[in-house]
Amino acid sequence: MVETLPSPRELKGKRLFGYSMGDLGMSLPNIFTGVFIFQFYVYTINLNSILVSIGITTQLLVSAIFAVIFGVIVDNKKPSKMGKRRPFLLIGLPVWVATTILIWYPPWRCPPGNSFYLPTAAYFWIIIIIRSVSRSLLFNVYISMLPEQSQTQKNREKVASVRSAFMIIASVIALMLPLIVQSFLEDPKNAKWWDPSGKIVLTFIPLIGIGVAIIGLISVLIIFFSVDESFYKSITNYKIEKVSLRDRVRQMSLPARDSN
């Protein structure tokens, strides 16, 4: 008896739309935060720009490191009833949504004349780093799903087109929102939290932060239900090739060693 090979998996219809929503739901909060977080903390919360830059730079480094770590963890996980990668979406989602909202609500604002107020700096650093770790997990899982869900070149091109469209929409919205808020300010150059313009910023920017976080929450849940990992159940001889963190780092360094 000749065994027939299963047809290549493809993302179509609602599943294609649902998976691609990740480039809207995850990109919108990330771009909005990236665009406005520095201005919010420096020019409204009154935190020194050096301290803000330290937090932003640190979270970029942490994100890069944990992207590798999570890649190894996810690849080495044994498939469960929910699948291999899908469960990690539910693990990272609550933390990511919570920190995406909390980053706009510092419990301490820097007093006038003291922009090096350490409680505010510590809060900002902790929240932005935790957010970076959870975001790294979500994005790592989201990207690594694609080769298993879309196995034909034509389908991957279609997925890339839809994802690009969502990314453009997210970028435009994220860039427009701060400009809209700034248009309501009587004196944009004086927008500290104790100024009238600063009070407007403190009201609307966190509300927008909540809004984009909710969009992110809904989008990740849509991804979770759009991705089908039931094919793992039909693979009776499935074996996990364990990859260590050292091996993954070695694989990443191969292009740099290539002399061609």
CSV table of C-alpha atoms in Angstrom, one decimal:
chain,number,residue,atom,x,y,z
A,1,MET,CA,0.0,0.0,0.0
A,2,VAL,CA,1.4,3.3,-1.1
A,3,GLU,CA,1.2,6.2,1.4
A,4,THR,CA,0.1,9.5,-0.1
A,5,LEU,CA,1.9,12.6,1.1
A,6,PRO,CA,-0.3,15.2,2.7
A,7,SER,CA,-0.9,18.3,0.6
A,8,PRO,CA,1.1,21.4,1.6
A,9,ARG,CA,-0.5,23.5,4.2
A,10,GLU,CA,-1.7,27.0,3.3
A,11,LEU,CA,-3.3,29.9,5.0
A,12,LYS,CA,-6.5,30.9,3.2
A,13,GLY,CA,-9.6,33.0,3.8
A,14,LYS,CA,-10.3,33.7,7.4
A,15,ARG,CA,-7.2,31.9,8.6
A,16,LEU,CA,-5.1,34.0,6.3
A,17,PHE,CA,-6.7,37.2,7.5
A,18,GLY,CA,-6.6,36.1,11.1
A,19,TYR,CA,-2.9,35.2,11.1
A,20,SER,CA,-1.9,38.4,9.3
A,21,MET,CA,-3.8,40.5,11.9
A,22,GLY,CA,-0.6,40.1,14.0
A,23,ASP,CA,1.1,42.7,11.9
A,24,LEU,CA,-1.7,45.1,12.8
A,25,GLY,CA,-2.4,44.2,16.4
A,26,MET,CA,1.2,43.7,17.6
A,27,SER,CA,2.8,46.4,15.4
A,28,LEU,CA,0.3,49.2,16.4
A,29,PRO,CA,1.1,49.2,20.1
A,30,ASN,CA,4.8,48.7,19.5
A,31,ILE,CA,5.1,51.5,16.9
A,32,PHE,CA,2.9,53.9,19.0
A,33,THR,CA,5.1,53.2,22.0
A,34,GLY,CA,8.3,53.5,20.1
A,35,VAL,CA,7.2,56.8,18.5
A,36,PHE,CA,5.9,58.6,21.6
A,37,ILE,CA,7.4,57.0,24.7
A,38,PHE,CA,10.5,59.2,24.8
A,39,GLN,CA,8.6,62.4,24.3
A,40,PHE,CA,6.0,61.3,26.9
A,41,TYR,CA,8.5,60.6,29.7
A,42,VAL,CA,10.9,63.4,28.9
A,43,TYR,CA,8.6,66.3,28.0
A,44,THR,CA,5.5,65.4,30.1
A,45,ILE,CA,6.6,63.2,33.0
A,46,ASN,CA,9.8,65.3,33.3
A,47,LEU,CA,12.2,62.3,33.4
A,48,ASN,CA,15.7,63.1,32.3
A,49,SER,CA,16.4,62.1,28.7
A,50,ILE,CA,19.5,60.1,29.7
A,51,LEU,CA,17.5,57.9,32.0
A,52,VAL,CA,14.9,57.4,29.4
A,53,SER,CA,17.5,56.5,26.8
A,54,ILE,CA,19.0,54.0,29.2
A,55,GLY,CA,15.7,52.2,29.5
A,56,ILE,CA,15.0,52.2,25.8
A,57,THR,CA,18.5,50.9,24.9
A,58,THR,CA,18.4,48.2,27.6
A,59,GLN,CA,15.1,46.9,26.4
A,60,LEU,CA,16.4,46.6,22.8
A,61,LEU,CA,19.3,44.5,24.1
A,62,VAL,CA,17.1,42.4,26.3
A,63,SER,CA,14.7,41.8,23.4
A,64,ALA,CA,17.4,40.6,21.2
A,65,ILE,CA,18.8,38.2,23.8
A,66,PHE,CA,15.4,36.7,24.7
A,67,ALA,CA,14.5,36.3,21.1
A,68,VAL,CA,17.2,33.7,20.9
A,69,ILE,CA,16.3,32.1,24.2
A,70,PHE,CA,12.6,31.9,23.4
A,71,GLY,CA,13.4,30.5,19.9
A,72,VAL,CA,15.2,27.6,21.6
A,73,ILE,CA,12.5,27.0,24.1
A,74,VAL,CA,9.7,27.0,21.6
A,75,ASP,CA,11.5,24.8,19.1
A,76,ASN,CA,12.3,22.2,21.8
A,77,LYS,CA,8.7,22.1,23.2
A,78,LYS,CA,6.8,18.9,22.7
A,79,PRO,CA,3.4,19.4,21.0
A,80,SER,CA,0.4,19.3,23.3
A,81,LYS,CA,-3.3,19.2,22.7
A,82,MET,CA,-3.3,22.9,21.9
A,83,GLY,CA,-0.3,22.6,19.6
A,84,LYS,CA,3.4,23.3,19.7
A,85,ARG,CA,3.6,27.1,19.4
A,86,ARG,CA,0.0,28.4,20.1
A,87,PRO,CA,0.2,28.0,23.9
A,88,PHE,CA,3.0,30.5,24.1
A,89,LEU,CA,0.7,33.2,22.7
A,90,LEU,CA,-1.5,32.8,25.8
A,91,ILE,CA,1.6,32.8,28.1
A,92,GLY,CA,3.0,36.1,26.8
A,93,LEU,CA,-0.2,37.9,26.0
A,94,PRO,CA,-1.4,39.0,29.5
A,95,VAL,CA,2.0,40.4,30.5
A,96,TRP,CA,2.4,42.2,27.2
A,97,VAL,CA,-1.0,43.8,27.4
A,98,ALA,CA,-0.6,44.8,31.0
A,99,THR,CA,2.8,46.4,30.6
A,100,THR,CA,1.7,48.1,27.4
A,101,ILE,CA,-1.0,49.9,29.5
A,102,LEU,CA,1.0,50.4,32.7
A,103,ILE,CA,3.9,52.1,30.9
A,104,TRP,CA,1.6,55.1,30.4
A,105,TYR,CA,0.6,55.3,34.0
A,106,PRO,CA,3.8,55.9,36.1
A,107,PRO,CA,2.7,56.2,39.8
A,108,TRP,CA,5.4,58.8,40.4
A,109,ARG,CA,6.0,61.9,38.2
A,110,CYS,CA,9.3,63.7,38.4
A,111,PRO,CA,9.0,66.8,40.6
A,112,PRO,CA,9.8,70.2,39.0
A,113,GLY,CA,13.5,70.7,39.2
A,114,ASN,CA,14.3,67.0,39.7
A,115,SER,CA,14.4,65.1,36.4
A,116,PHE,CA,16.6,62.5,37.9
A,117,TYR,CA,13.8,61.2,40.2
A,118,LEU,CA,14.8,57.6,40.7
A,119,PRO,CA,11.4,56.0,41.6
A,120,THR,CA,10.1,57.2,38.2
A,121,ALA,CA,13.2,55.9,36.4
A,122,ALA,CA,13.0,52.6,38.1
A,123,TYR,CA,9.4,52.1,37.3
A,124,PHE,CA,10.0,53.0,33.6
A,125,TRP,CA,13.0,50.6,33.4
A,126,ILE,CA,11.2,47.7,35.0
A,127,ILE,CA,8.0,48.0,32.9
A,128,ILE,CA,9.7,48.6,29.6
A,129,ILE,CA,12.1,45.6,30.1
A,130,ILE,CA,9.2,43.2,31.2
A,131,ARG,CA,7.2,44.4,28.2
A,132,SER,CA,10.2,43.8,25.9
A,133,VAL,CA,10.5,40.2,27.1
A,134,SER,CA,6.8,39.4,26.7
A,135,ARG,CA,6.8,41.1,23.3
A,136,SER,CA,9.8,39.1,22.2
A,137,LEU,CA,8.0,35.9,23.1
A,138,LEU,CA,4.9,36.8,21.2
A,139,PHE,CA,6.7,38.0,18.1
A,140,ASN,CA,9.0,35.0,18.1
A,141,VAL,CA,6.1,32.6,18.2
A,142,TYR,CA,4.2,34.6,15.6
A,143,ILE,CA,7.0,34.6,13.0
A,144,SER,CA,8.1,31.0,13.6
A,145,MET,CA,4.5,29.8,12.9
A,146,LEU,CA,4.6,30.9,9.3
A,147,PRO,CA,6.8,28.1,7.7
A,148,GLU,CA,4.5,25.4,9.2
A,149,GLN,CA,1.3,27.2,8.3
A,150,SER,CA,2.2,28.3,4.8
A,151,GLN,CA,4.3,25.8,2.8
A,152,THR,CA,4.0,27.0,-0.7
A,153,GLN,CA,5.7,29.9,-2.3
A,154,LYS,CA,2.6,31.3,-3.8
A,155,ASN,CA,0.7,31.2,-0.5
A,156,ARG,CA,3.6,32.8,1.3
A,157,GLU,CA,3.6,35.7,-1.2
A,158,LYS,CA,-0.1,36.2,-0.5
A,159,VAL,CA,0.5,36.2,3.3
A,160,ALA,CA,3.3,38.7,2.9
A,161,SER,CA,1.1,41.0,0.9
A,162,VAL,CA,-1.7,41.0,3.5
A,163,ARG,CA,0.8,41.4,6.3
A,164,SER,CA,2.4,44.3,4.6
A,165,ALA,CA,-1.0,46.0,4.2
A,166,PHE,CA,-1.7,45.6,7.9
A,167,MET,CA,1.8,46.9,8.8
A,168,ILE,CA,1.2,50.0,6.7
A,169,ILE,CA,-2.1,50.6,8.3
A,170,ALA,CA,-0.6,50.2,11.8
A,171,SER,CA,2.3,52.5,11.0
A,172,VAL,CA,0.0,55.3,9.7
A,173,ILE,CA,-2.4,55.1,12.7
A,174,ALA,CA,0.5,54.9,15.2
A,175,LEU,CA,2.2,58.0,13.7
A,176,MET,CA,-1.1,60.0,13.4
A,177,LEU,CA,-2.4,59.5,16.9
A,178,PRO,CA,0.3,61.5,18.8
A,179,LEU,CA,0.0,64.3,16.1
A,180,ILE,CA,-3.7,64.5,16.7
A,181,VAL,CA,-3.2,64.8,20.5
A,182,GLN,CA,-0.5,67.5,20.0
A,183,SER,CA,-2.9,69.5,17.8
A,184,PHE,CA,-5.1,70.0,20.9
A,185,LEU,CA,-2.3,71.5,23.0
A,186,GLU,CA,-2.3,75.2,23.5
A,187,ASP,CA,1.4,75.3,24.2
A,188,PRO,CA,3.1,72.1,22.9
A,189,LYS,CA,6.6,73.3,24.0
A,190,ASN,CA,5.4,73.4,27.6
A,191,ALA,CA,3.7,70.1,28.2
A,192,LYS,CA,5.0,69.1,31.6
A,193,TRP,CA,2.5,67.2,33.8
A,194,TRP,CA,1.8,70.3,35.9
A,195,ASP,CA,1.1,72.5,32.8
A,196,PRO,CA,-2.3,72.7,31.1
A,197,SER,CA,-1.0,71.1,27.9
A,198,GLY,CA,0.6,68.4,30.0
A,199,LYS,CA,-2.6,67.5,31.7
A,200,ILE,CA,-4.2,67.0,28.2
A,201,VAL,CA,-1.3,64.7,27.3
A,202,LEU,CA,-1.7,62.7,30.6
A,203,THR,CA,-5.4,62.3,29.8
A,204,PHE,CA,-5.4,61.2,26.2
A,205,ILE,CA,-2.1,59.4,25.6
A,206,PRO,CA,-2.8,56.7,28.3
A,207,LEU,CA,-6.3,56.3,26.9
A,208,ILE,CA,-4.8,55.7,23.4
A,209,GLY,CA,-2.4,53.3,25.0
A,210,ILE,CA,-5.3,51.3,26.4
A,211,GLY,CA,-7.0,51.4,23.1
A,212,VAL,CA,-4.0,50.0,21.1
A,213,ALA,CA,-3.4,47.4,23.8
A,214,ILE,CA,-7.0,46.2,23.4
A,215,ILE,CA,-6.5,45.9,19.7
A,216,GLY,CA,-3.3,44.0,20.3
A,217,LEU,CA,-5.1,41.7,22.7
A,218,ILE,CA,-7.9,40.9,20.2
A,219,SER,CA,-5.4,40.4,17.4
A,220,VAL,CA,-3.3,37.9,19.3
A,221,LEU,CA,-6.4,35.9,20.3
A,222,ILE,CA,-7.5,36.0,16.6
A,223,ILE,CA,-4.1,34.6,15.7
A,224,PHE,CA,-4.5,31.9,18.3
A,225,PHE,CA,-7.8,30.7,16.9
A,226,SER,CA,-6.7,31.1,13.2
A,227,VAL,CA,-3.6,28.9,13.4
A,228,ASP,CA,-4.2,25.2,13.1
A,229,GLU,CA,-1.6,23.0,14.6
A,230,SER,CA,-3.6,19.8,14.7
A,231,PHE,CA,-1.3,18.3,12.0
A,232,TYR,CA,1.0,17.4,14.9
A,233,LYS,CA,-1.5,14.7,16.0
A,234,SER,CA,-1.2,12.9,12.7
A,235,ILE,CA,2.6,12.7,12.8
A,236,THR,CA,3.1,9.4,14.7
A,237,ASN,CA,6.9,9.4,14.4
A,238,TYR,CA,7.4,13.0,15.3
A,239,LYS,CA,10.7,13.6,17.0
A,240,ILE,CA,12.1,16.8,18.4
A,241,GLU,CA,15.6,17.6,17.4
A,242,LYS,CA,16.8,19.3,20.6
A,243,VAL,CA,18.7,22.5,19.9
A,244,SER,CA,20.8,24.0,22.7
A,245,LEU,CA,21.3,27.7,23.2
A,246,ARG,CA,24.9,27.3,22.3
A,247,ASP,CA,24.0,25.6,19.0
A,248,ARG,CA,21.6,28.4,18.1
A,249,VAL,CA,24.2,31.1,18.8
A,250,ARG,CA,26.6,29.1,16.6
A,251,GLN,CA,24.1,28.9,13.8
A,252,MET,CA,23.5,32.7,14.0
A,253,SER,CA,27.2,33.3,13.7
A,254,LEU,CA,27.7,31.3,10.5
A,255,PRO,CA,26.9,34.1,8.1
A,256,ALA,CA,29.6,36.3,9.8
A,257,ARG,CA,32.1,33.5,9.3
A,258,ASP,CA,31.3,33.0,5.6
A,259,SER,CA,34.2,34.5,3.7
A,260,ASN,CA,32.4,34.5,0.3
